[in-house]
Phi, psi and omega in degrees: 000307174289322174284347173278300171310342178265358177245145193287156172319305183298334176271327167308327179296302175297320167291338169279344178277307181301332158273352177292321206270320174316308197287315177303324176280317162317299182303323164322296184295319176302303184295309184311310181294322161306292191311308186288324177305308188302321187278325165303316180276352166301313178302294188301308187311332188282308168305322184277332176283347162301303200294312162314296162322311191299309180279345163297318188283332167321302200288331197290316193268343164212090184297356169268030203281117163319138147312152166294112183232104193223184194301306181245357177221152188210133168240131170256169175226143177299311191300351177277071193288323184302323201266324200292127169297140180294305171340315186255347185287333188274004205261139169255163198300127182154188175269123185231131195255165180026062194260115182267138170210110182069031195075003171273156169243117189254127160264132184237139189240123182245112172212148185275134184213189182293359184239028181079194186275121188245151185249118152240143194232138180240120191276112194243027188283324187276339174290327179285336196276318174308315171320293181292325166296325179286342172285342178262352169266352162281317179299325184297321187303312189279315166311320170291330166298315190278341182280317175278348171269358166286324198265326166287340159316292179296314182298304185293334178283338170302308189280347181285308191266003192286311197282330178284316163306323172289330171289312177317296195299318193308298172300313190297336179259010170295128163282144187275342184258033170261136165245160185090002184302128171233162189225343197291335186300319187292348172238017167314130173078018185240150191296342175264016183289329188285311166309304182297316173291345171273316194294322170301317166294324181305306180311319189277337172298314184291335183288293168333282186309295178317317179306286186311325171311305194285321170325297189308295182307330178301295165304332159280345185268312182290322181305310180307306209291341177285304176302326172293331166293322190280316171319305186298323166308298190316294185327289177318323191281319176299305191308305185300315201269328184227039178271004178268335163280139192303317186305298177292325174288342168274325178285333168297316179315313186281334173288322170310295173315311180290328168304298186293314161332304190279351181276322178296324182294310176311302166317320176298300192318292184322316176293313196286328173306310171268076186283339171291341187252058171297322185285328181297318182284340175284331185272014172258144160249181188191140187246101180307305188308318183287326186258356178301311169320303178297323167308300167330298187285345169282347158258018149317291180329313183310333167254055196278332190282005187241157179270089183243128163249113166279146161222127163237142176236104157257067198286003191220168177256142180227117168269133183243149182258112173182154171294143177307333189288317187291309186299327181286339173305306201295288194302334183275322167308308182305313178291318166307326179272337179274352165274336184262336192236328189304145172269342189271182190249349174250138197236146182228125174233112200248108179270095203216099179068248189238029182222127185252137198210108178264127196247134162222170170282165190084161181229155177276162192279166179292125182100352183288301181324328199267341187269346191315332172257027167270157192273130172096343174291138210221137172278356182250141173299140167080352171303167186241020178110152186251002169061025171268350157312309187286317174317307177294314183289351172279324182288326173305305193312303195258024187083008164293155169229117175237133188247164174229148180209121180243098171211137178090023211068358184243137188252107144259141155256133186247114177263118175237124179282000000 
């Protein structure tokens, strides 16, 4: 079982075909060899028996008839002690094979009758030599058949498995962001056509699901813009009328921040829904250093009861090709999670070259770092998630990289643009 799983499908097909042909060839060769020997033995026995019978008929008519002596056949009588070879004289009645005499191989038939014991020998030396050559030819034929079968098996297995490899390669080259992809056209009339058609059916359903998701997200984002604009207008009006009172001013500022965050969120969702319009989204530039103070300030209200000191340094300009809403969504998400889930009271935001690093005290529990980007994952019971899955999706969209590290009682999030 281990060998089977260690071999490829192509190799298993070739080995199975080779084993079947090899077994068949060996069985046929062995049967042919032994069948030929049995037939030859039967013919030789009939020949020798007939010669002895013929000699006995001669003896009946002529008791002094001389035994047969030719190049291959010799007949001896037990009474001819002088002429009877010792190797043959000691044989018992019956057929004897491979009797060696003077370097020759003899087949001997011994039979008792009315004229005593008769011996007839048949020189099969040349015949055995021919048999050995025939056996070598048979072995060479089997070896040649196996070699030809090996070549044919691997060639046939390549033809059988080739479409499977082609299908796998075709699937591996499909771009997930590209819609309306179909593959069945390239496998028409092939054994894999039903599988390719099933994959096309799945891709068609997947396209429909993605289109419905994008349509829903875009519609929801558009529908949210109107009430957000109304709320924003009302807040501005209230600020003009009652902005002098400190308590009212703080409340209105919180509403403005919430409206701004919601507007950025809907803009981000709308941009992600238009995934195919990547070129236009990359044509917009954002200055990270310019919006970083505002993003940090918006997140201060999340932990009003904590003694939190935010220290950030934006010593240089960093421009990235992305809308402000996307950048604000990712950075705001990182800072907000540092405030809500961090154990320390001081958060450091450091912008250097094309990297933003957010540090907070405390370390992540074992196994938490691997699950931070899971949707709806939260470190608090009953939480609705940390929102990092959306941040990661935005980073993947624009080619950014977000990394977590937790060492020496410090947890750091590094965002590389």
